[in-house]
Amino acid sequence: MRSQSALYRSVSRIWKDLSWSRESLEALLKFWRRLNCRLSRSTCGHRRKFISRLRIMDSTEFGHIDPSIAEALPQGSFLMTSQADDLRAGFMTRWVQQCSQVPMLVSVAIPRGTAIEPVIRDSRHFAICSIRTDDRVIQRRFTQDPNRVEDPFVGLQCMTDVTGSPILERCRYFLDCELVGHLAMESDCRIYIGQVLSGRVMEDLEACEQLVNGNGSLRANGHSNGNGHSNGNGHTNGNGHVNGNGAHRSRRSVN
């Protein structure tokens, strides 16, 4: 009643200003009440439908992250390797991402406390090898095992390029990097940032569909040319064949 009286007084002032008749004012009030009633019923109906579509959440679910979102983020199957003196180490990770183009930088996230971390800090370099998702041998070999004492690269065909980090010859492609920084956040992982000094595709380009630049060739300055085959310094030429004498240098065995 109080709200209707206030509404009546408001409309009365308008009526006095506009010199409306009493019949016009009563018709206006009747129309307004009918419209307000319809709007209230419509709003309540839509509110009930909206609430029925909401997922009921208790206080412990606020801030929850849907696991499918994390799975949708870019990831792959990569082996991070490094060597300091005679000590070699490797660790499988899913999180490798280009973070700069000039110079070409990549960021790699690995868990804290892995055996490869002191090797990277001592050598100041590392390599990233793209591994096939169905290569169970490599995935089992380089899964973190605190009781492992032997060299995990024993029995695997390896080579080195610029930095001397071991590179698997069975990988899809590799990036040879110099360590330029790392981030130690309050989390379960550390991030290592490396400047790419060389990179090469080791398989047919059609099998390397995950390469970012589309044609599979990687160079130390972050650009590409040719069709994906490499010359002696880890770059690519225009006809897809290996030239120069650096190819023999880059494939020296470390086994």
PDB file of C-alpha atoms in Angstrom:
ATOM      1  CA  MET A   1       0.000   0.000   0.000  1.00  0.00           C
ATOM      2  CA  ARG A   2       2.827   2.356   0.830  1.00  0.00           C
ATOM      3  CA  SER A   3       4.449   1.812  -2.579  1.00  0.00           C
ATOM      4  CA  GLN A   4       1.116   2.314  -4.324  1.00  0.00           C
ATOM      5  CA  SER A   5       0.545   5.563  -2.404  1.00  0.00           C
ATOM      6  CA  ALA A   6       3.974   6.812  -3.415  1.00  0.00           C
ATOM      7  CA  LEU A   7       3.247   5.872  -7.003  1.00  0.00           C
ATOM      8  CA  TYR A   8      -0.116   7.639  -6.802  1.00  0.00           C
ATOM      9  CA  ARG A   9       1.495  10.807  -5.453  1.00  0.00           C
ATOM     10  CA  SER A  10       4.136  10.746  -8.208  1.00  0.00           C
ATOM     11  CA  VAL A  11       1.548  10.340 -10.913  1.00  0.00           C
ATOM     12  CA  SER A  12      -0.599  13.004  -9.230  1.00  0.00           C
ATOM     13  CA  ARG A  13       2.204  15.508  -9.532  1.00  0.00           C
ATOM     14  CA  ILE A  14       2.570  14.654 -13.194  1.00  0.00           C
ATOM     15  CA  TRP A  15      -1.175  15.022 -13.651  1.00  0.00           C
ATOM     16  CA  LYS A  16      -1.127  18.466 -12.019  1.00  0.00           C
ATOM     17  CA  ASP A  17       1.752  19.548 -14.236  1.00  0.00           C
ATOM     18  CA  LEU A  18       0.089  18.283 -17.377  1.00  0.00           C
ATOM     19  CA  SER A  19      -3.458  19.178 -16.309  1.00  0.00           C
ATOM     20  CA  TRP A  20      -4.712  15.637 -16.908  1.00  0.00           C
ATOM     21  CA  SER A  21      -8.282  14.734 -15.992  1.00  0.00           C
ATOM     22  CA  ARG A  22      -9.060  12.448 -13.067  1.00  0.00           C
ATOM     23  CA  GLU A  23     -10.352   9.773 -15.449  1.00  0.00           C
ATOM     24  CA  SER A  24      -7.075   9.826 -17.388  1.00  0.00           C
ATOM     25  CA  LEU A  25      -5.097   9.503 -14.169  1.00  0.00           C
ATOM     26  CA  GLU A  26      -7.144   6.517 -12.992  1.00  0.00           C
ATOM     27  CA  ALA A  27      -6.747   4.842 -16.385  1.00  0.00           C
ATOM     28  CA  LEU A  28      -3.004   5.426 -16.230  1.00  0.00           C
ATOM     29  CA  LEU A  29      -2.762   3.940 -12.734  1.00  0.00           C
ATOM     30  CA  LYS A  30      -4.785   0.901 -13.782  1.00  0.00           C
ATOM     31  CA  PHE A  31      -2.570   0.355 -16.796  1.00  0.00           C
ATOM     32  CA  TRP A  32       0.590   0.732 -14.684  1.00  0.00           C
ATOM     33  CA  ARG A  33      -0.542  -1.790 -12.065  1.00  0.00           C
ATOM     34  CA  ARG A  34      -1.437  -4.337 -14.745  1.00  0.00           C
ATOM     35  CA  LEU A  35       1.926  -3.869 -16.465  1.00  0.00           C
ATOM     36  CA  ASN A  36       3.810  -4.125 -13.177  1.00  0.00           C
ATOM     37  CA  CYS A  37       1.996  -7.362 -12.329  1.00  0.00           C
ATOM     38  CA  ARG A  38       2.854  -8.919 -15.698  1.00  0.00           C
ATOM     39  CA  LEU A  39       6.492  -7.881 -15.385  1.00  0.00           C
ATOM     40  CA  SER A  40       6.696  -9.414 -11.917  1.00  0.00           C
ATOM     41  CA  ARG A  41       5.277 -12.738 -13.104  1.00  0.00           C
ATOM     42  CA  SER A  42       7.589 -12.771 -16.122  1.00  0.00           C
ATOM     43  CA  THR A  43      10.640 -11.916 -14.034  1.00  0.00           C
ATOM     44  CA  CYS A  44       9.868 -14.617 -11.481  1.00  0.00           C
ATOM     45  CA  GLY A  45       9.424 -17.173 -14.244  1.00  0.00           C
ATOM     46  CA  HIS A  46      12.719 -16.318 -15.875  1.00  0.00           C
ATOM     47  CA  ARG A  47      14.418 -16.322 -12.495  1.00  0.00           C
ATOM     48  CA  ARG A  48      13.155 -19.814 -11.741  1.00  0.00           C
ATOM     49  CA  LYS A  49      14.363 -21.073 -15.121  1.00  0.00           C
ATOM     50  CA  PHE A  50      17.759 -19.449 -14.611  1.00  0.00           C
ATOM     51  CA  ILE A  51      18.179 -20.909 -11.142  1.00  0.00           C
ATOM     52  CA  SER A  52      17.220 -24.362 -12.381  1.00  0.00           C
ATOM     53  CA  ARG A  53      20.063 -24.193 -14.906  1.00  0.00           C
ATOM     54  CA  LEU A  54      22.665 -23.285 -12.322  1.00  0.00           C
ATOM     55  CA  ARG A  55      24.827 -26.009 -10.850  1.00  0.00           C
ATOM     56  CA  ILE A  56      24.413 -25.967  -7.089  1.00  0.00           C
ATOM     57  CA  MET A  57      27.860 -25.325  -5.577  1.00  0.00           C
ATOM     58  CA  ASP A  58      28.827 -25.464  -1.925  1.00  0.00           C
ATOM     59  CA  SER A  59      31.447 -23.208  -0.370  1.00  0.00           C
ATOM     60  CA  THR A  60      34.287 -25.693  -1.022  1.00  0.00           C
ATOM     61  CA  GLU A  61      33.792 -25.580  -4.806  1.00  0.00           C
ATOM     62  CA  PHE A  62      34.353 -21.876  -5.317  1.00  0.00           C
ATOM     63  CA  GLY A  63      37.585 -21.347  -7.251  1.00  0.00           C
ATOM     64  CA  HIS A  64      37.417 -24.838  -8.736  1.00  0.00           C
ATOM     65  CA  ILE A  65      39.218 -25.279 -12.099  1.00  0.00           C
ATOM     66  CA  ASP A  66      37.712 -27.665 -14.600  1.00  0.00           C
ATOM     67  CA  PRO A  67      40.413 -30.284 -15.445  1.00  0.00           C
ATOM     68  CA  SER A  68      39.356 -30.252 -19.099  1.00  0.00           C
ATOM     69  CA  ILE A  69      40.639 -26.671 -19.378  1.00  0.00           C
ATOM     70  CA  ALA A  70      44.163 -27.741 -18.418  1.00  0.00           C
ATOM     71  CA  GLU A  71      44.007 -30.576 -20.935  1.00  0.00           C
ATOM     72  CA  ALA A  72      42.996 -28.123 -23.664  1.00  0.00           C
ATOM     73  CA  LEU A  73      46.093 -25.963 -23.175  1.00  0.00           C
ATOM     74  CA  PRO A  74      49.034 -26.588 -25.585  1.00  0.00           C
ATOM     75  CA  GLN A  75      51.209 -29.507 -24.500  1.00  0.00           C
ATOM     76  CA  GLY A  76      53.176 -32.343 -26.001  1.00  0.00           C
ATOM     77  CA  SER A  77      55.685 -35.090 -25.296  1.00  0.00           C
ATOM     78  CA  PHE A  78      59.212 -33.709 -24.866  1.00  0.00           C
ATOM     79  CA  LEU A  79      62.493 -34.947 -23.438  1.00  0.00           C
ATOM     80  CA  MET A  80      64.652 -32.297 -21.772  1.00  0.00           C
ATOM     81  CA  THR A  81      68.328 -33.303 -21.699  1.00  0.00           C
ATOM     82  CA  SER A  82      71.559 -31.821 -20.397  1.00  0.00           C
ATOM     83  CA  GLN A  83      75.171 -32.830 -19.797  1.00  0.00           C
ATOM     84  CA  ALA A  84      77.823 -31.469 -17.430  1.00  0.00           C
ATOM     85  CA  ASP A  85      81.232 -33.115 -17.813  1.00  0.00           C
ATOM     86  CA  ASP A  86      80.492 -36.861 -17.861  1.00  0.00           C
ATOM     87  CA  LEU A  87      77.116 -36.584 -16.166  1.00  0.00           C
ATOM     88  CA  ARG A  88      74.057 -36.818 -18.411  1.00  0.00           C
ATOM     89  CA  ALA A  89      70.433 -36.461 -17.388  1.00  0.00           C
ATOM     90  CA  GLY A  90      67.019 -36.315 -19.009  1.00  0.00           C
ATOM     91  CA  PHE A  91      63.435 -35.767 -17.966  1.00  0.00           C
ATOM     92  CA  MET A  92      60.104 -36.071 -19.775  1.00  0.00           C
ATOM     93  CA  THR A  93      57.863 -33.012 -19.715  1.00  0.00           C
ATOM     94  CA  ARG A  94      54.687 -31.873 -21.445  1.00  0.00           C
ATOM     95  CA  TRP A  95      55.144 -28.126 -21.157  1.00  0.00           C
ATOM     96  CA  VAL A  96      57.423 -26.503 -23.737  1.00  0.00           C
ATOM     97  CA  GLN A  97      56.428 -23.187 -25.288  1.00  0.00           C
ATOM     98  CA  GLN A  98      58.071 -20.533 -27.467  1.00  0.00           C
ATOM     99  CA  CYS A  99      58.142 -17.271 -25.499  1.00  0.00           C
ATOM    100  CA  SER A 100      60.128 -14.973 -27.825  1.00  0.00           C
ATOM    101  CA  GLN A 101      60.855 -14.734 -31.536  1.00  0.00           C
ATOM    102  CA  VAL A 102      63.944 -12.502 -31.733  1.00  0.00           C
ATOM    103  CA  PRO A 103      65.958 -14.036 -30.242  1.00  0.00           C
ATOM    104  CA  MET A 104      64.074 -17.294 -30.246  1.00  0.00           C
ATOM    105  CA  LEU A 105      63.434 -18.302 -26.629  1.00  0.00           C
ATOM    106  CA  VAL A 106      61.577 -21.294 -25.241  1.00  0.00           C
ATOM    107  CA  SER A 107      60.263 -21.929 -21.747  1.00  0.00           C
ATOM    108  CA  VAL A 108      60.261 -25.395 -20.197  1.00  0.00           C
ATOM    109  CA  ALA A 109      58.433 -26.372 -17.005  1.00  0.00           C
ATOM    110  CA  ILE A 110      59.672 -29.346 -14.970  1.00  0.00           C
ATOM    111  CA  PRO A 111      58.890 -30.442 -11.393  1.00  0.00           C
ATOM    112  CA  ARG A 112      61.096 -29.375  -8.519  1.00  0.00           C
ATOM    113  CA  GLY A 113      63.766 -31.761  -7.325  1.00  0.00           C
ATOM    114  CA  THR A 114      64.406 -33.628 -10.573  1.00  0.00           C
ATOM    115  CA  ALA A 115      67.888 -34.994 -11.230  1.00  0.00           C
ATOM    116  CA  ILE A 116      68.350 -32.836 -14.324  1.00  0.00           C
ATOM    117  CA  GLU A 117      68.148 -29.516 -12.462  1.00  0.00           C
ATOM    118  CA  PRO A 118      71.704 -29.450 -11.018  1.00  0.00           C
ATOM    119  CA  VAL A 119      73.061 -30.613 -14.379  1.00  0.00           C
ATOM    120  CA  ILE A 120      71.362 -27.709 -16.161  1.00  0.00           C
ATOM    121  CA  ARG A 121      72.632 -25.204 -13.599  1.00  0.00           C
ATOM    122  CA  ASP A 122      76.203 -26.499 -13.941  1.00  0.00           C
ATOM    123  CA  SER A 123      76.288 -26.740 -17.735  1.00  0.00           C
ATOM    124  CA  ARG A 124      74.092 -23.684 -18.491  1.00  0.00           C
ATOM    125  CA  HIS A 125      72.561 -25.429 -21.484  1.00  0.00           C
ATOM    126  CA  PHE A 126      69.938 -28.028 -22.377  1.00  0.00           C
ATOM    127  CA  ALA A 127      68.256 -29.664 -25.372  1.00  0.00           C
ATOM    128  CA  ILE A 128      64.595 -30.353 -26.087  1.00  0.00           C
ATOM    129  CA  CYS A 129      63.703 -33.482 -28.067  1.00  0.00           C
ATOM    130  CA  SER A 130      60.179 -34.028 -29.354  1.00  0.00           C
ATOM    131  CA  ILE A 131      59.183 -37.617 -28.619  1.00  0.00           C
ATOM    132  CA  ARG A 132      56.413 -39.590 -30.247  1.00  0.00           C
ATOM    133  CA  THR A 133      53.485 -40.141 -27.919  1.00  0.00           C
ATOM    134  CA  ASP A 134      53.620 -43.890 -28.618  1.00  0.00           C
ATOM    135  CA  ASP A 135      57.344 -44.203 -27.779  1.00  0.00           C
ATOM    136  CA  ARG A 136      56.924 -46.062 -24.501  1.00  0.00           C
ATOM    137  CA  VAL A 137      60.614 -46.954 -24.247  1.00  0.00           C
ATOM    138  CA  ILE A 138      61.745 -43.348 -23.919  1.00  0.00           C
ATOM    139  CA  GLN A 139      58.870 -42.451 -21.632  1.00  0.00           C
ATOM    140  CA  ARG A 140      59.699 -45.298 -19.235  1.00  0.00           C
ATOM    141  CA  ARG A 141      63.436 -44.685 -19.421  1.00  0.00           C
ATOM    142  CA  PHE A 142      63.238 -41.022 -18.469  1.00  0.00           C
ATOM    143  CA  THR A 143      60.441 -41.112 -15.939  1.00  0.00           C
ATOM    144  CA  GLN A 144      61.680 -39.683 -12.664  1.00  0.00           C
ATOM    145  CA  ASP A 145      63.025 -42.479 -10.474  1.00  0.00           C
ATOM    146  CA  PRO A 146      64.834 -41.433  -7.262  1.00  0.00           C
ATOM    147  CA  ASN A 147      66.579 -44.820  -7.065  1.00  0.00           C
ATOM    148  CA  ARG A 148      68.054 -44.640 -10.581  1.00  0.00           C
ATOM    149  CA  VAL A 149      71.848 -44.349 -10.556  1.00  0.00           C
ATOM    150  CA  GLU A 150      72.842 -45.544 -14.033  1.00  0.00           C
ATOM    151  CA  ASP A 151      73.062 -43.379 -17.137  1.00  0.00           C
ATOM    152  CA  PRO A 152      69.588 -43.377 -18.759  1.00  0.00           C
ATOM    153  CA  PHE A 153      71.107 -42.785 -22.206  1.00  0.00           C
ATOM    154  CA  VAL A 154      72.998 -46.097 -22.253  1.00  0.00           C
ATOM    155  CA  GLY A 155      71.918 -48.139 -25.284  1.00  0.00           C
ATOM    156  CA  LEU A 156      70.297 -45.186 -27.078  1.00  0.00           C
ATOM    157  CA  GLN A 157      71.665 -43.640 -30.266  1.00  0.00           C
ATOM    158  CA  CYS A 158      72.564 -40.055 -29.380  1.00  0.00           C
ATOM    159  CA  MET A 159      74.348 -37.125 -30.955  1.00  0.00           C
ATOM    160  CA  THR A 160      75.277 -33.577 -30.008  1.00  0.00           C
ATOM    161  CA  ASP A 161      75.026 -30.264 -31.795  1.00  0.00           C
ATOM    162  CA  VAL A 162      76.126 -26.824 -30.548  1.00  0.00           C
ATOM    163  CA  THR A 163      75.955 -27.023 -26.755  1.00  0.00           C
ATOM    164  CA  GLY A 164      76.945 -30.655 -26.284  1.00  0.00           C
ATOM    165  CA  SER A 165      73.641 -31.696 -24.721  1.00  0.00           C
ATOM    166  CA  PRO A 166      72.654 -35.254 -25.690  1.00  0.00           C
ATOM    167  CA  ILE A 167      70.086 -35.454 -28.483  1.00  0.00           C
ATOM    168  CA  LEU A 168      68.187 -38.632 -29.292  1.00  0.00           C
ATOM    169  CA  GLU A 169      68.466 -39.618 -32.939  1.00  0.00           C
ATOM    170  CA  ARG A 170      64.993 -41.165 -32.744  1.00  0.00           C
ATOM    171  CA  CYS A 171      63.346 -37.836 -31.824  1.00  0.00           C
ATOM    172  CA  ARG A 172      61.021 -35.991 -34.197  1.00  0.00           C
ATOM    173  CA  TYR A 173      62.903 -32.696 -33.938  1.00  0.00           C
ATOM    174  CA  PHE A 174      65.165 -31.016 -31.425  1.00  0.00           C
ATOM    175  CA  LEU A 175      66.079 -27.599 -30.067  1.00  0.00           C
ATOM    176  CA  ASP A 176      69.574 -26.992 -28.700  1.00  0.00           C
ATOM    177  CA  CYS A 177      69.440 -24.188 -26.135  1.00  0.00           C
ATOM    178  CA  GLU A 178      71.593 -22.049 -23.897  1.00  0.00           C
ATOM    179  CA  LEU A 179      70.138 -21.337 -20.461  1.00  0.00           C
ATOM    180  CA  VAL A 180      69.360 -17.632 -20.070  1.00  0.00           C
ATOM    181  CA  GLY A 181      67.181 -17.695 -16.951  1.00  0.00           C
ATOM    182  CA  HIS A 182      64.855 -19.646 -14.719  1.00  0.00           C
ATOM    183  CA  LEU A 183      61.866 -18.931 -12.487  1.00  0.00           C
ATOM    184  CA  ALA A 184      61.360 -20.533  -9.086  1.00  0.00           C
ATOM    185  CA  MET A 185      57.774 -19.783  -8.106  1.00  0.00           C
ATOM    186  CA  GLU A 186      55.843 -21.013  -5.079  1.00  0.00           C
ATOM    187  CA  SER A 187      54.611 -24.031  -7.013  1.00  0.00           C
ATOM    188  CA  ASP A 188      55.492 -27.623  -7.781  1.00  0.00           C
ATOM    189  CA  CYS A 189      57.402 -26.706 -10.963  1.00  0.00           C
ATOM    190  CA  ARG A 190      60.292 -24.509 -12.032  1.00  0.00           C
ATOM    191  CA  ILE A 191      60.494 -22.792 -15.412  1.00  0.00           C
ATOM    192  CA  TYR A 192      63.743 -22.780 -17.397  1.00  0.00           C
ATOM    193  CA  ILE A 193      64.165 -20.348 -20.275  1.00  0.00           C
ATOM    194  CA  GLY A 194      66.616 -21.117 -23.057  1.00  0.00           C
ATOM    195  CA  GLN A 195      67.809 -19.313 -26.162  1.00  0.00           C
ATOM    196  CA  VAL A 196      67.621 -21.615 -29.159  1.00  0.00           C
ATOM    197  CA  LEU A 197      71.026 -21.921 -30.820  1.00  0.00           C
ATOM    198  CA  SER A 198      70.093 -24.617 -33.318  1.00  0.00           C
ATOM    199  CA  GLY A 199      67.237 -26.903 -34.243  1.00  0.00           C
ATOM    200  CA  ARG A 200      66.563 -29.576 -36.777  1.00  0.00           C
ATOM    201  CA  VAL A 201      63.801 -31.869 -37.960  1.00  0.00           C
ATOM    202  CA  MET A 202      64.794 -35.510 -37.661  1.00  0.00           C
ATOM    203  CA  GLU A 203      61.745 -37.074 -39.331  1.00  0.00           C
ATOM    204  CA  ASP A 204      59.670 -36.538 -42.438  1.00  0.00           C
ATOM    205  CA  LEU A 205      57.829 -33.222 -42.312  1.00  0.00           C
ATOM    206  CA  GLU A 206      54.409 -34.826 -42.716  1.00  0.00           C
ATOM    207  CA  ALA A 207      55.017 -36.700 -39.460  1.00  0.00           C
ATOM    208  CA  CYS A 208      55.840 -33.474 -37.610  1.00  0.00           C
ATOM    209  CA  GLU A 209      52.464 -31.766 -37.752  1.00  0.00           C
ATOM    210  CA  GLN A 210      52.968 -30.127 -34.363  1.00  0.00           C
ATOM    211  CA  LEU A 211      55.720 -27.781 -35.538  1.00  0.00           C
ATOM    212  CA  VAL A 212      54.644 -24.199 -35.020  1.00  0.00           C
ATOM    213  CA  ASN A 213      56.010 -22.679 -38.223  1.00  0.00           C
ATOM    214  CA  GLY A 214      54.207 -25.150 -40.461  1.00  0.00           C
ATOM    215  CA  ASN A 215      57.127 -26.337 -42.621  1.00  0.00           C
ATOM    216  CA  GLY A 216      59.234 -27.970 -39.957  1.00  0.00           C
ATOM    217  CA  SER A 217      62.498 -26.073 -40.333  1.00  0.00           C
ATOM    218  CA  LEU A 218      64.068 -24.400 -37.349  1.00  0.00           C
ATOM    219  CA  ARG A 219      66.974 -21.997 -37.252  1.00  0.00           C
ATOM    220  CA  ALA A 220      68.920 -20.344 -34.469  1.00  0.00           C
ATOM    221  CA  ASN A 221      67.361 -16.933 -35.110  1.00  0.00           C
ATOM    222  CA  GLY A 222      63.821 -18.244 -34.860  1.00  0.00           C
ATOM    223  CA  HIS A 223      63.071 -18.049 -38.613  1.00  0.00           C
ATOM    224  CA  SER A 224      62.835 -20.756 -41.247  1.00  0.00           C
ATOM    225  CA  ASN A 225      63.345 -21.373 -44.928  1.00  0.00           C
ATOM    226  CA  GLY A 226      63.498 -24.279 -47.306  1.00  0.00           C
ATOM    227  CA  ASN A 227      61.416 -27.373 -46.811  1.00  0.00           C
ATOM    228  CA  GLY A 228      62.684 -28.748 -43.563  1.00  0.00           C
ATOM    229  CA  HIS A 229      66.019 -30.468 -44.208  1.00  0.00           C
ATOM    230  CA  SER A 230      69.187 -29.202 -42.667  1.00  0.00           C
ATOM    231  CA  ASN A 231      72.712 -28.201 -43.549  1.00  0.00           C
ATOM    232  CA  GLY A 232      75.810 -28.460 -41.440  1.00  0.00           C
ATOM    233  CA  ASN A 233      75.083 -25.640 -39.043  1.00  0.00           C
ATOM    234  CA  GLY A 234      71.584 -26.744 -38.138  1.00  0.00           C
ATOM    235  CA  HIS A 235      69.920 -24.346 -40.637  1.00  0.00           C
ATOM    236  CA  THR A 236      67.986 -25.341 -43.717  1.00  0.00           C
ATOM    237  CA  ASN A 237      68.746 -24.847 -47.366  1.00  0.00           C
ATOM    238  CA  GLY A 238      66.348 -24.354 -50.230  1.00  0.00           C
ATOM    239  CA  ASN A 239      66.407 -27.779 -51.819  1.00  0.00           C
ATOM    240  CA  GLY A 240      65.894 -30.013 -48.816  1.00  0.00           C
ATOM    241  CA  HIS A 241      69.292 -31.722 -48.845  1.00  0.00           C
ATOM    242  CA  VAL A 242      72.154 -31.724 -46.391  1.00  0.00           C
ATOM    243  CA  ASN A 243      75.145 -29.603 -47.372  1.00  0.00           C
ATOM    244  CA  GLY A 244      78.288 -28.364 -45.684  1.00  0.00           C
ATOM    245  CA  ASN A 245      80.556 -30.326 -43.403  1.00  0.00           C
ATOM    246  CA  GLY A 246      78.834 -29.319 -40.192  1.00  0.00           C
ATOM    247  CA  ALA A 247      76.398 -32.214 -40.483  1.00  0.00           C
ATOM    248  CA  HIS A 248      79.198 -34.623 -39.639  1.00  0.00           C
ATOM    249  CA  ARG A 249      80.121 -32.431 -36.700  1.00  0.00           C
ATOM    250  CA  SER A 250      76.569 -32.262 -35.406  1.00  0.00           C
ATOM    251  CA  ARG A 251      76.101 -36.014 -35.473  1.00  0.00           C
ATOM    252  CA  ARG A 252      79.120 -37.031 -33.416  1.00  0.00           C
ATOM    253  CA  SER A 253      78.122 -39.796 -31.042  1.00  0.00           C
ATOM    254  CA  VAL A 254      78.063 -39.318 -27.297  1.00  0.00           C
ATOM    255  CA  ASN A 255      77.530 -42.950 -26.404  1.00  0.00           C
TER     256      ASN A 255
END
